[in-house]
XYZ file of C-alpha atoms in Angstrom:
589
model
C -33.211 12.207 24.066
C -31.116 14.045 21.105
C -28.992 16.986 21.878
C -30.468 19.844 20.403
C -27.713 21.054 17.593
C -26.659 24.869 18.521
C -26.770 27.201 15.472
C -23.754 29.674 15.018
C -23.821 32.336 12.489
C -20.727 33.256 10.215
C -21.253 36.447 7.825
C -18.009 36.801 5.820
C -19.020 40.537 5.000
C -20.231 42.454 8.307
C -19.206 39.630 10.717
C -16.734 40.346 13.173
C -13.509 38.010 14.579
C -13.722 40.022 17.656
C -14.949 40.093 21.284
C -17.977 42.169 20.084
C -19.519 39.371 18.343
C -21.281 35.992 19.573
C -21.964 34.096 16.623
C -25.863 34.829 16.767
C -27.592 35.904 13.775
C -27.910 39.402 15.152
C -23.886 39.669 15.986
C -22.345 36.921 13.608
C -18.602 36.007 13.453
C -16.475 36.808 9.762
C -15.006 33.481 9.440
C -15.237 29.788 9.888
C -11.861 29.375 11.658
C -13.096 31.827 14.270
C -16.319 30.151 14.896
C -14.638 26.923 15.547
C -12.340 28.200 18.076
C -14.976 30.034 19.888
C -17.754 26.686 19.158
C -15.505 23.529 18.434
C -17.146 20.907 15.995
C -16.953 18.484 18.807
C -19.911 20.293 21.329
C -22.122 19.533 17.948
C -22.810 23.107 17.010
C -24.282 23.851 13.176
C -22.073 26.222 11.053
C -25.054 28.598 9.410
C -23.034 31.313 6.519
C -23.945 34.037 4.534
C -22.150 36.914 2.500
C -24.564 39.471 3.035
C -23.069 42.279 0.579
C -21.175 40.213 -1.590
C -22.977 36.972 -1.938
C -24.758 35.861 -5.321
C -28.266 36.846 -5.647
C -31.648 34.721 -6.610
C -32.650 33.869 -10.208
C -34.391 36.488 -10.833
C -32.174 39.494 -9.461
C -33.477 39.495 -5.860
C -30.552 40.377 -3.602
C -32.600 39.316 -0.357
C -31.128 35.924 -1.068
C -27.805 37.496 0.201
C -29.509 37.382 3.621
C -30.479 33.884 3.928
C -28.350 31.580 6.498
C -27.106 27.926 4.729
C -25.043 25.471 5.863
C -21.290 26.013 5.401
C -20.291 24.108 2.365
C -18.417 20.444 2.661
C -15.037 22.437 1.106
C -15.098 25.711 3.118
C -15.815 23.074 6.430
C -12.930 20.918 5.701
C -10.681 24.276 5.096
C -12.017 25.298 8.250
C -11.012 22.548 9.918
C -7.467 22.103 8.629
C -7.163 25.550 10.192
C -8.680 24.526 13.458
C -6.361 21.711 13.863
C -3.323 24.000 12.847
C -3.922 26.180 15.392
C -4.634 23.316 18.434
C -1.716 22.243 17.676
C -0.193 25.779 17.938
C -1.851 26.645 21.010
C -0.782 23.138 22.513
C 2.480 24.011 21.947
C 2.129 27.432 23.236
C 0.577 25.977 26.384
C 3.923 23.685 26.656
C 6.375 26.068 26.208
C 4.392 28.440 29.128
C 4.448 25.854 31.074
C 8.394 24.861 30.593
C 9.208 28.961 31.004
C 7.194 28.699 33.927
C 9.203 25.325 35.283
C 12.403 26.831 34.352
C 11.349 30.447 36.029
C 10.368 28.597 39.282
C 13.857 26.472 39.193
C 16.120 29.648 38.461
C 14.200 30.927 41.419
C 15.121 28.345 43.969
C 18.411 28.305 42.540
C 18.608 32.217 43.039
C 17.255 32.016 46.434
C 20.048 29.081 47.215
C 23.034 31.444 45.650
C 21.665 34.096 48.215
C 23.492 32.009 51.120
C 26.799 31.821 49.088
C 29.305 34.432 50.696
C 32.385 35.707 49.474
C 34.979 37.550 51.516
C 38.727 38.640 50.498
C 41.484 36.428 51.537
C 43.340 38.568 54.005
C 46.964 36.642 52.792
C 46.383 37.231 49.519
C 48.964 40.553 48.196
C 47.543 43.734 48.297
C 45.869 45.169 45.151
C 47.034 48.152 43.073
C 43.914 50.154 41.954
C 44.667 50.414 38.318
C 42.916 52.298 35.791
C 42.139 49.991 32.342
C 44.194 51.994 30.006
C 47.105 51.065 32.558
C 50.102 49.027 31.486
C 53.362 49.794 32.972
C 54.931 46.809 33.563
C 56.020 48.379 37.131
C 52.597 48.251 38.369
C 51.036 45.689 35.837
C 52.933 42.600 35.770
C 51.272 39.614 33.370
C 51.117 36.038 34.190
C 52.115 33.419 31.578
C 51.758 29.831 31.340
C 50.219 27.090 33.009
C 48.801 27.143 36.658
C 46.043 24.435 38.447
C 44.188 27.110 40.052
C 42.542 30.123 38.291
C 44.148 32.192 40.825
C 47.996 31.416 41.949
C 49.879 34.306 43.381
C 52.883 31.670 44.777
C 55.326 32.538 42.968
C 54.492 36.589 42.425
C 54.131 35.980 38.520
C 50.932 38.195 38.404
C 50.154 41.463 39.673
C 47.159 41.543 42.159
C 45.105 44.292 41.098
C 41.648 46.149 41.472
C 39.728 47.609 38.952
C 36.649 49.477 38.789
C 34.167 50.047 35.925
C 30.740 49.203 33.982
C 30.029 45.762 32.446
C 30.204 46.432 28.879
C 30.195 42.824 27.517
C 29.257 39.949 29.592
C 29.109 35.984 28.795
C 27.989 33.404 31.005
C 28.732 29.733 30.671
C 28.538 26.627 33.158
C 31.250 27.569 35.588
C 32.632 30.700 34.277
C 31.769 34.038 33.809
C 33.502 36.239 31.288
C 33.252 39.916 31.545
C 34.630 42.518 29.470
C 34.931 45.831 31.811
C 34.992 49.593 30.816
C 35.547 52.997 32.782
C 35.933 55.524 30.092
C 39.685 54.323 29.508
C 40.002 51.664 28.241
C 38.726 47.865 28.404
C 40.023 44.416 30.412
C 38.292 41.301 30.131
C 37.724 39.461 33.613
C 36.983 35.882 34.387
C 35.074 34.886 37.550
C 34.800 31.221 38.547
C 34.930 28.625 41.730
C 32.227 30.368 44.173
C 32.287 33.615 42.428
C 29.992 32.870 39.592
C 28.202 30.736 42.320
C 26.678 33.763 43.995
C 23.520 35.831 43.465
C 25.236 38.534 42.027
C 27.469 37.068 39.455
C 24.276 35.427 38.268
C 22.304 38.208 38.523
C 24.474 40.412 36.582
C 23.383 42.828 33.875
C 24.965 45.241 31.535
C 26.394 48.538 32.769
C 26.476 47.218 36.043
C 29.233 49.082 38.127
C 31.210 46.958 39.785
C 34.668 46.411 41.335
C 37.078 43.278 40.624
C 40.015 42.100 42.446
C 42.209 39.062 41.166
C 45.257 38.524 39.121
C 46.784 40.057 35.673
C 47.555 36.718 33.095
C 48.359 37.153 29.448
C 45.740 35.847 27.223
C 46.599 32.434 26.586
C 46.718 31.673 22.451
C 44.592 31.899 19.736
C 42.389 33.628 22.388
C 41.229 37.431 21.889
C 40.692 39.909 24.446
C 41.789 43.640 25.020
C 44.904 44.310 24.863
C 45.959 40.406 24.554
C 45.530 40.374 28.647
C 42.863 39.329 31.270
C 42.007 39.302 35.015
C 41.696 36.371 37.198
C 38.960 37.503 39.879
C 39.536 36.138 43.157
C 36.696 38.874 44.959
C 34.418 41.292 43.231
C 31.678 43.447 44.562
C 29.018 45.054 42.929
C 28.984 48.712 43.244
C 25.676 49.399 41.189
C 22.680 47.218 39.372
C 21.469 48.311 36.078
C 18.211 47.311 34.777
C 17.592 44.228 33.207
C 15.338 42.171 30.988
C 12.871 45.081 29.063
C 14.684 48.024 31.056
C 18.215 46.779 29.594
C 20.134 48.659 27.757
C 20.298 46.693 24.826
C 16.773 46.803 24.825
C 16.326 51.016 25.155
C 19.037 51.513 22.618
C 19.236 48.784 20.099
C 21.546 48.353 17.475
C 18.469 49.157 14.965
C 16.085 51.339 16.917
C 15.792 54.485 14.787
C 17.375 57.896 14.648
C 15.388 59.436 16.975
C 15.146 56.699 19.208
C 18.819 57.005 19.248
C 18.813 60.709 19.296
C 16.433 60.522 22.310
C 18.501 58.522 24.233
C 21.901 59.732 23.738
C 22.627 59.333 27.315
C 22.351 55.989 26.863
C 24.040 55.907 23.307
C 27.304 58.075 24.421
C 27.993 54.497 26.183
C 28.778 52.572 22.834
C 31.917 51.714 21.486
C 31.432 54.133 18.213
C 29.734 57.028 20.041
C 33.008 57.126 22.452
C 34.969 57.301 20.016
C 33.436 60.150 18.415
C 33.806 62.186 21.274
C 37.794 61.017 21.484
C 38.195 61.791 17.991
C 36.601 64.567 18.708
C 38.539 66.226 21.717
C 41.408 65.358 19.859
C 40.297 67.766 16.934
C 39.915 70.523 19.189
C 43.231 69.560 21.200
C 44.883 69.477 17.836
C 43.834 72.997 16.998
C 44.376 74.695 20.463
C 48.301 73.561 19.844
C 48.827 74.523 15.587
C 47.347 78.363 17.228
C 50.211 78.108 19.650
C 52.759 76.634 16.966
C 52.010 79.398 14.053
C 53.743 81.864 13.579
C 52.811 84.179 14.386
C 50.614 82.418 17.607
C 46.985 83.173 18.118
C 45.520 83.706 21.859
C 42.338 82.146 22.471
C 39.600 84.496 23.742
C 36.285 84.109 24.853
C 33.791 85.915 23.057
C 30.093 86.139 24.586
C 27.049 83.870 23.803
C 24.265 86.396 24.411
C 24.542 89.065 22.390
C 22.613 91.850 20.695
C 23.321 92.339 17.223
C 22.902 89.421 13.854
C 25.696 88.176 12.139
C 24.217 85.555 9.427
C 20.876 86.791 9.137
C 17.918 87.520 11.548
C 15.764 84.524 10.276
C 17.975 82.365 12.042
C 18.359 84.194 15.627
C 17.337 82.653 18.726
C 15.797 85.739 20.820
C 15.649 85.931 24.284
C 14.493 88.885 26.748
C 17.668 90.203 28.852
C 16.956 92.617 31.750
C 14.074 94.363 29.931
C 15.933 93.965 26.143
C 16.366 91.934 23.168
C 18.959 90.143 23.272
C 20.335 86.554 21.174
C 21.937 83.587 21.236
C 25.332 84.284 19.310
C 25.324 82.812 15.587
C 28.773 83.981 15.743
C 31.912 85.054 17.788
C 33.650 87.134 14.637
C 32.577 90.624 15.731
C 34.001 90.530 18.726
C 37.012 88.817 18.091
C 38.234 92.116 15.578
C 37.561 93.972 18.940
C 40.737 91.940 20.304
C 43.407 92.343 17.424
C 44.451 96.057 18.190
C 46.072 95.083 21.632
C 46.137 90.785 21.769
C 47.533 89.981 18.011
C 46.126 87.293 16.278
C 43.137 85.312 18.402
C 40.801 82.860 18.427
C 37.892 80.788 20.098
C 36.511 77.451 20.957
C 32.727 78.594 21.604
C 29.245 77.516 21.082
C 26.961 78.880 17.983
C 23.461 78.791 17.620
C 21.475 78.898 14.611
C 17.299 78.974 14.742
C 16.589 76.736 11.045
C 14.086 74.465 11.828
C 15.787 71.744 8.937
C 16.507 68.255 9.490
C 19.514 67.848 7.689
C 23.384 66.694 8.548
C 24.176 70.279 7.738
C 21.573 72.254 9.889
C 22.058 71.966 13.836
C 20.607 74.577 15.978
C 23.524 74.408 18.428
C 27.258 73.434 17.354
C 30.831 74.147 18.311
C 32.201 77.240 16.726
C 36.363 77.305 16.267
C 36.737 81.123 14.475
C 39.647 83.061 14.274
C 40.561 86.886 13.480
C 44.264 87.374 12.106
C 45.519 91.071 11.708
C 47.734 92.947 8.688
C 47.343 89.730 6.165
C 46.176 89.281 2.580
C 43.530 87.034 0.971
C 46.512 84.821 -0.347
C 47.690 84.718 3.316
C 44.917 83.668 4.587
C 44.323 81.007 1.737
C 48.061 79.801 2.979
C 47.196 80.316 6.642
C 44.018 77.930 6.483
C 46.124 75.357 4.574
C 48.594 75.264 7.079
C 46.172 74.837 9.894
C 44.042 72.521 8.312
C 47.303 70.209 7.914
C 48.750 70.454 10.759
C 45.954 69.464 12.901
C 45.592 66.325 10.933
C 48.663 65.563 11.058
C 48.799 66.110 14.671
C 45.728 63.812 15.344
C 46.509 61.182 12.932
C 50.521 61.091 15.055
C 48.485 60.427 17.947
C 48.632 56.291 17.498
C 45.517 55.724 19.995
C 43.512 58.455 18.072
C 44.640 57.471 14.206
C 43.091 53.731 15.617
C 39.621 55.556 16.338
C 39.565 57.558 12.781
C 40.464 54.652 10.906
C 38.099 52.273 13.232
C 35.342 54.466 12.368
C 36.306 55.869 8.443
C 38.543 53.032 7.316
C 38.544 54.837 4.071
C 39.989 58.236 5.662
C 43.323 59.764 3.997
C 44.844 63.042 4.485
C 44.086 65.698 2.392
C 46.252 66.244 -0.909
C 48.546 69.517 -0.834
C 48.429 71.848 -2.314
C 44.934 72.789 -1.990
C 42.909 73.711 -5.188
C 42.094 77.121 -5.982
C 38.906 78.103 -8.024
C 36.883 81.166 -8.216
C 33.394 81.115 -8.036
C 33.031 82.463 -11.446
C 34.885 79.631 -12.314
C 33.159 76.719 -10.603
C 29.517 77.816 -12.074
C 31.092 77.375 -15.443
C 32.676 74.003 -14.137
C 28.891 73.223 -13.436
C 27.631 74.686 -16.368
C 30.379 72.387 -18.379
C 29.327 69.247 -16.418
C 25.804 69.249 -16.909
C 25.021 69.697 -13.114
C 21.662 71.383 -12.480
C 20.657 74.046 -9.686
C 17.973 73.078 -7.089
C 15.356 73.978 -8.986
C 16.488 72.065 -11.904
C 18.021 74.644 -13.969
C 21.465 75.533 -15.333
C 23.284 77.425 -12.674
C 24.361 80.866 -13.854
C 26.848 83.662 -11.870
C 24.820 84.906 -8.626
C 22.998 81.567 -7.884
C 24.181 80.676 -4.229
C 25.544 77.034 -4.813
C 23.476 74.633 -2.955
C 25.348 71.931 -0.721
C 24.500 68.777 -3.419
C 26.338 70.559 -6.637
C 29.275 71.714 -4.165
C 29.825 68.049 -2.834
C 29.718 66.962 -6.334
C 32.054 68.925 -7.605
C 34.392 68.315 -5.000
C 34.130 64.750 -5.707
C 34.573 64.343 -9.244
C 37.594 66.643 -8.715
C 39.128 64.605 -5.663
C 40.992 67.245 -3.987
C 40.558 69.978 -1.414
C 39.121 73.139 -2.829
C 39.254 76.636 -1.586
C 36.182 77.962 -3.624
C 37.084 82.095 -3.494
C 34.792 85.486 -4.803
C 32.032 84.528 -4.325
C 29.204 86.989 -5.221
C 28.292 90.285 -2.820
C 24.869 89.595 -3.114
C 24.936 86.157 -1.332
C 27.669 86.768 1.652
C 27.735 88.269 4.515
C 27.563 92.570 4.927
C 30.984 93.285 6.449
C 32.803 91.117 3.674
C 35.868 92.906 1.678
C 34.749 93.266 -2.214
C 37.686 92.086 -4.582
C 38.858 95.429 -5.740
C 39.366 94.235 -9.278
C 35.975 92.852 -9.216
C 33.671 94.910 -7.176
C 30.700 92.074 -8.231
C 32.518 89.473 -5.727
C 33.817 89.259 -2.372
C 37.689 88.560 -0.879
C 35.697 85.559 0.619
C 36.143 81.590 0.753
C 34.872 78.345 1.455
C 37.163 74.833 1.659
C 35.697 72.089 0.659
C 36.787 68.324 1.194
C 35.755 65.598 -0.823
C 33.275 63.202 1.099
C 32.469 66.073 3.780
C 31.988 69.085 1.799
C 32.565 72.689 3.647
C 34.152 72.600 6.611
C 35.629 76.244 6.681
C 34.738 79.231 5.602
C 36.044 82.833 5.579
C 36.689 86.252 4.425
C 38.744 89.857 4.513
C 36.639 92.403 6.420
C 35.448 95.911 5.330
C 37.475 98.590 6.488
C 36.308 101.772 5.024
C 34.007 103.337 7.634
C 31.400 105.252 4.813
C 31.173 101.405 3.252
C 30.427 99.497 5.807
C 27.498 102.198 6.607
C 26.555 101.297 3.448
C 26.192 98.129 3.862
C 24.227 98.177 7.047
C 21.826 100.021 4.672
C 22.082 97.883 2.141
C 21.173 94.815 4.712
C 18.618 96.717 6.039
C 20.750 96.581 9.427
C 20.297 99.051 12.416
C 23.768 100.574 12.777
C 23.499 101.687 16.378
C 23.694 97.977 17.998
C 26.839 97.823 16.325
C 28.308 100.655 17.504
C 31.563 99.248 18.625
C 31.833 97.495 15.926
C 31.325 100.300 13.819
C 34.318 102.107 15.945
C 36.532 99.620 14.291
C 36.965 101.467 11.228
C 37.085 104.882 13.182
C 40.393 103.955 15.212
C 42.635 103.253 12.782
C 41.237 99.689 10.706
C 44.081 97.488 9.709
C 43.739 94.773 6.531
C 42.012 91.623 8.887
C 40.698 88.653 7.990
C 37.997 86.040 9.738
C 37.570 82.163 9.354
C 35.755 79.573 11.193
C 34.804 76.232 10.778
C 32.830 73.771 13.453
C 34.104 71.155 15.401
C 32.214 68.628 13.606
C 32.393 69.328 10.151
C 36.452 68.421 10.771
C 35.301 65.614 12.391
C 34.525 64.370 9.428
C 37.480 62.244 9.568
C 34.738 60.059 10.943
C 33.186 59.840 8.364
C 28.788 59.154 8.959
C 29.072 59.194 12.891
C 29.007 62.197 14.386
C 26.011 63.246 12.119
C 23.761 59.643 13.237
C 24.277 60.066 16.852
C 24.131 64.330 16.677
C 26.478 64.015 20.024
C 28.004 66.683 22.190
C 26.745 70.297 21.127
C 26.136 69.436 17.775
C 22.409 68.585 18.410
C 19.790 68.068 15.938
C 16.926 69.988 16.202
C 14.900 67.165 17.284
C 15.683 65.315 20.492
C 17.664 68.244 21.709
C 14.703 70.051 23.901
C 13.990 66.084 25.642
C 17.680 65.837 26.700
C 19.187 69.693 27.777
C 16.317 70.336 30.035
């Protein structure tokens, strides 16, 4: 007796290619394809469509015809089963290539389990190592090997120096009988090559990146037209793992790849700080603050380096932008500045000073806003605007000239800003009067799309603009008294600006900025008025101008903005203290 046909449904409208429908009439499927997986043509099933909102209707108008079930057309059941075959074929090969993953997982598994009975031990005759940090190459300790030798390892004839090195796989490639590894501890890199029984045991092939690990073997020069650090290599004759990382999904290639996003980055900057370019950053970086901690002690005259207090009571650029925070029973901040308190130190220390955090409350996410950052500000005593212009040239010079005569750190800059060069001297001096009619002149609107006129406060685009049609380092001076800062000095010849100034660098834009202070005691009152400031937090430094106020001046800039050297770095990673506002809770807690 005949098979009874099975009938399955297909509405191309309301049908679903889901689990939640059956192919009955009551829970139909939206395509053809679908049905045929889920009913194959081959168990004789019947193929019954419809498009019930979109289908034609009867001659005369009726759209109940939309809801009547036919038989799928000859064309739309040999598309169908084009499809179908497409996608057995797919699936079979899918099936093969789980089944050869599975035959090679079960094989790596026996051979795992074999390596597990392969022991290494150090050959007690073999010369005692020298623990040697990467970076190390006095030929005292290090002594390379050259040449030819039958054996990987040969310390006959006391070519090589036996050594032992510690650090964290940074590169590793594996090949039929050798194992290359490049190694890093934070000073510097040395490939290593394992073979013989080494790469025969269960933890040379079970190696993984950032794995900790300790090698011992023999120094050899590079042999030619081969590349490695420093033109050298190891020869391994032991190692020992220290320390696993994670592997397959858990690796670290995997958590931080090379085009995960910003704030995948940013929230992982634990993990980041371990690249090449991040570490170099923070050299480059070090170096900048190095470099500036030695022009203070090589001006004349010197400046001492203080350290000014991060909680603090009293506003500097504005209360919008405090962090508050209860202390003992008051409010108190987190310091958007260390100027105040460095006048405090001039009467009795000189010139002075500081390395220090700032914090800055602007919920922005821009290169230029960071809610926490490394403030270097300084407070010089008995000078002039024009001095100060010279002072902050001189500075500014010598510390890149200082970190660009340091050969290992003018490799990072140029590594990570290939198109860095040292600023031109002298630097340029323009007024602020005189750059809005530089604007004005070169067609270059405000933010709000208008011509810039004298009291707008020049946003950051139209600054770096300017700076880089001119090409030179700019100390933009007077600006307004309307836009700056309470306790800056107004330009006695022009009471409408301020002795005040801001350098700007082509490509980076500000990176210092600075002014003479107020030292008339009835003015700055004034001015606290005029800010609508409470005077009595800032009673001492009110008592400034009572004992005796000399002609000062203050400057800062941040750690970061010099970095610029480095051109786009510092600012994608947001390393160090110079945190972006988001990602910066997830990794200080």
């Amino acid at each position: 007796m005949a098979t009874q046909s099975k009938s399955v449904y297909v509405d191309e409208d309301v049908g679903k290619d889901d689990t939640t429908a059956n192919g009955t009439d009551s829970s139909p499927y939206k395509s053809l394809l679908y049905a045929f997986i889920h009913h194959p043509p081959t168990d004789g099933s019947q193929y019954l469509t419809r498009k019930s909102e979109t289908g034609p209707v009867s001659e005369d108008g009726d759209p109940a015809a939309r809801l009547e079930w036919k038989i799928a057309t000859k064309s739309a059941y040999k598309k169908a089963t084009n499809l179908y075959e497409q996608h057995q074929r797919k699936a079979a090969r899918g099936d093969q290539l789980a089944v050869r993953e599975k035959e090679e997982a079960d094989k790596r598994k026996l051979v795992l389990e074999e390596a597990k009975k392969v022991k290494i031990v150090q050959d007690p005759l073999l010369p005692k190592p020298v623990h040697i940090y990467l970076n190390e190459k006095d030929p005292k300790l290090v002594k390379l090997r050259s040449g030819d030798s039958k054996n990987d390892v040969d310390y006959s004839d006391g070519r090589g120096s036996r050594v032992r090195v510690c650090g964290r796989i940074h590169r590793l490639r594996s090949q039929k009988d050798v194992i290359f590894i490049t190694l890093q501890d934070g000073y510097g890199f040395l490939q290593c090559v394992l073979t013989g029984p080494l790469v025969q045991t269960y933890d040379a092939m079970t190696l993984t990146l950032e794995t900790s690990i300790q090698i011992f073997g023999e120094m050899w020069e590079v042999p030619p037209k081969q590349h490695a650090p420093d033109d050298r290599e190891l020869h391994a004759d032991y190692f020992e793992v220290i320390g696993k990382a994670a592997g397959d999904k858990e690796a670290i290639t995997t958590r931080v790849a090379k085009d995960s996003d910003p704030q995948t980055l940013l929230d992982n900057r634990h993990l980041v700080l371990r690249g090449e370019v991040s570490s170099s950053v923070m050299k480059v970086r070090a170096a900048v603050l190095r470099a500036f901690r030695h022009s203070y002690e090589e001006i004349k005259p010197q400046c001492l380096e203080v350290t000014p207090p991060c909680m603090v009571q009293t506003q500097v650029e504005g209360g919008a932008t405090l962090f508050s925070l209860e202390y003992y029973g008051q409010q108190a901040y987190l310091t958007q500045s260390s100027q105040l308190y460095l006048e405090t130190c001039l009467a009795s220390l000189g010139n002075v000073f500081c390395v220090a955090p700032s914090f800055r409350a602007e919920k922005a996410h821009t290169r230029r806003h960071l809610s926490e950052y490394t403030h270097i500000e300084a407070e010089l005593d008995f000078i002039t605007f024009d001095d100060l212009l010279d002072h902050l040239e001189v500075v500014m010079c010598s510390v890149i000239d200082i970190i660009l005569g340091d050969v290992k750190i003018a490799k990072l800059v140029y590594e990570l800003n290939r198109d860095f060069k040292a600023p031109e001297r002298p630097f340029m001096r323009m007024k602020y009067a005189d750059a809005i009619d530089w604007l004005v002149e070169h067609d270059i609107k405000n933010e709000e799309g208008e011509t810039h006129k004298f009291g707008d406060d020049i946003a950051e685009a139209a600054e770096r603009r300017m700076t880089d049609i001119i090409n030179r380092p700019i100390f933009l001076t007077h600006f307004p008294v309307e836009i700056k800062a309470f306790y800056m000095q107004k330009d006695q010849n022009d009471l409408r600006v301020t002795e005040s100034v801001d350098c700007l660098m082509p490509g980076v834009g500000e990176i210092v900025g600075g002014s003479m202070r107020m030292t008339d005691y009835d003015e700055l009152l004034a001015a606290y008025n005029r800010e609508g400031i409470d005077p009595e937090p800032y009673y001492w430094y009110t008592d400034q101008r009572k004992f005796v106020p000399a002609q000062s001046t203050w400057y800062f800039s941040d750690a970061d903005s010099l970095s610029g050297m480095e051109h786009h770095h510092m600012v994608a990673t947001g390393l160090d203290l110079s945190d972006f506002l988001h990602g910066c809770v997830e990794d200080i807690r």
